[in-house]
C-alpha positions as MATLAB code, in Angstrom:
seq = 'MKKSQFNALVGFTLDRLYEGGAVMSLIVEEHHRQVQNVVHGGVIAALADTAAALAAYTAVLPGTELVTVELKINYLLPIADGRIEAEGKVLRAGRNFVVAECDVRNASGALAAKALMTFGAVGPRATEIAGVTKTDG';
ca = [
      57.466  100.580   59.321;
      59.890   98.851   61.121;
      58.018   98.974   64.419;
      55.020   97.965   63.021;
      54.232   94.542   63.574;
      50.834   94.803   61.753;
      52.391   95.639   58.449;
      54.551   92.850   58.385;
      51.926   90.449   59.342;
      49.729   91.576   56.415;
      52.763   92.066   53.837;
      52.714   95.765   53.306;
      56.199   96.959   51.382;
      57.329  100.615   51.404;
      58.308  101.219   47.864;
      59.024  104.709   48.103;
      59.121  107.609   50.187;
      59.101  111.406   49.449;
      58.553  114.533   50.823;
      54.688  114.608   50.990;
      54.124  111.227   49.870;
      54.381  107.406   50.283;
      54.146  104.535   47.931;
      53.077  101.073   49.384;
      52.297   98.040   47.842;
      50.844   94.326   48.831;
      50.815   91.106   46.798;
      47.948   89.439   47.104;
      47.483   86.229   49.053;
      44.647   83.845   50.050;
      44.554   85.180   53.358;
      43.814   88.921   52.156;
      40.686   87.713   50.739;
      37.475   87.843   51.541;
      34.310   85.203   50.826;
      33.506   86.591   47.300;
      37.261   86.012   46.882;
      38.527   89.463   46.223;
      40.682   91.409   48.712;
      38.696   92.388   51.810;
      37.745   96.372   52.102;
      39.490   96.390   55.540;
      42.913   95.398   53.656;
      42.483   97.875   51.271;
      41.745  100.368   53.785;
      44.576   99.676   55.959;
      47.051   99.831   53.070;
      45.507  103.156   52.220;
      45.816  104.689   55.508;
      49.355  103.088   56.456;
      50.521  104.885   53.131;
      49.192  108.340   54.012;
      50.355  108.233   57.349;
      53.663  107.609   56.121;
      53.011  110.512   53.612;
      51.970  112.422   56.370;
      55.226  111.751   58.815;
      57.144  113.340   55.798;
      54.950  116.783   56.109;
      55.751  117.241   59.965;
      58.484  118.065   62.493;
      60.375  114.942   63.626;
      59.085  113.571   66.895;
      55.438  114.442   66.078;
      52.697  111.842   66.770;
      50.228  111.079   64.255;
      46.510  109.369   64.513;
      43.964  108.643   62.048;
      40.497  110.406   63.208;
      39.109  110.278   59.947;
      38.783  108.029   57.029;
      36.639  107.837   54.232;
      37.236  105.455   51.404;
      35.247  104.423   47.908;
      35.967  101.326   46.763;
      35.753  101.606   42.751;
      36.964   97.895   41.264;
      37.363   94.952   43.351;
      40.652   93.427   43.455;
      41.213   89.331   43.447;
      44.905   88.816   42.630;
      48.331   90.417   42.136;
      50.328   93.404   43.268;
      48.145   96.581   44.838;
      49.782   99.856   45.216;
      48.614  102.515   47.159;
      50.220  106.183   46.669;
      49.669  108.667   49.812;
      49.788  112.432   49.190;
      49.762  115.051   51.596;
      46.913  117.434   50.933;
      47.431  119.708   53.926;
      49.676  119.931   56.864;
      48.685  122.145   59.925;
      50.077  122.239   63.578;
      47.058  120.116   64.585;
      45.861  117.952   61.642;
      47.299  116.635   58.381;
      44.776  115.940   55.677;
      45.931  113.089   53.077;
      44.543  111.095   50.434;
      45.721  107.730   48.762;
      44.906  105.795   45.262;
      44.728  102.271   45.301;
      45.475  100.605   41.882;
      45.282   97.163   40.974;
      48.104   95.054   38.928;
      47.051   96.777   35.726;
      46.828  100.456   37.051;
      43.379  101.014   37.554;
      42.290  102.872   39.840;
      40.518  100.515   42.383;
      40.101  102.348   45.702;
      40.182  106.196   46.530;
      40.727  107.316   50.418;
      40.666  110.642   52.296;
      41.964  110.681   55.663;
      42.280  113.301   58.599;
      45.503  112.669   60.836;
      45.293  114.426   64.487;
      49.173  115.499   64.915;
      50.708  116.071   68.561;
      53.941  117.538   67.989;
      57.018  117.375   70.267;
      57.506  119.713   73.075;
      60.020  122.654   72.650;
      62.309  120.540   74.987;
      62.406  117.921   72.525;
      63.040  119.681   69.444;
      65.813  121.503   71.046;
      67.309  118.117   72.238;
      66.809  118.338   75.912;
      65.071  115.631   77.437;
      63.301  115.516   80.991;
      66.542  114.031   82.738;
      68.606  117.005   81.751;
      66.808  119.405   84.026;
];
């Protein structure tokens, strides 16, 4: 989270991190809205993707790199204002892929979007796990 300038730019906040899950939030501001005066779907998708990715990182070895290879989202309710909460949960973590879901809720707690993501995982090399760097020989 600290390395992502995007998260800071958009206003995502990490509220809770636990084994297999992550909860993030966003306070809706004017720049998050599209022309119909509701939060842009891309903002909601990015929040869901980020929450699920952080959840996925809790289920893989340190040093594993993850990248979203598939994202499907259903928008169930429009969100106009307030605090949006996204809870990502790992459904299955394998050697090469992690599958996660994310529920996005509006300020009253109603389910506003449901997302399913697949992350490609590239694990650390055996020497990295053992703490050996390339310069160590």
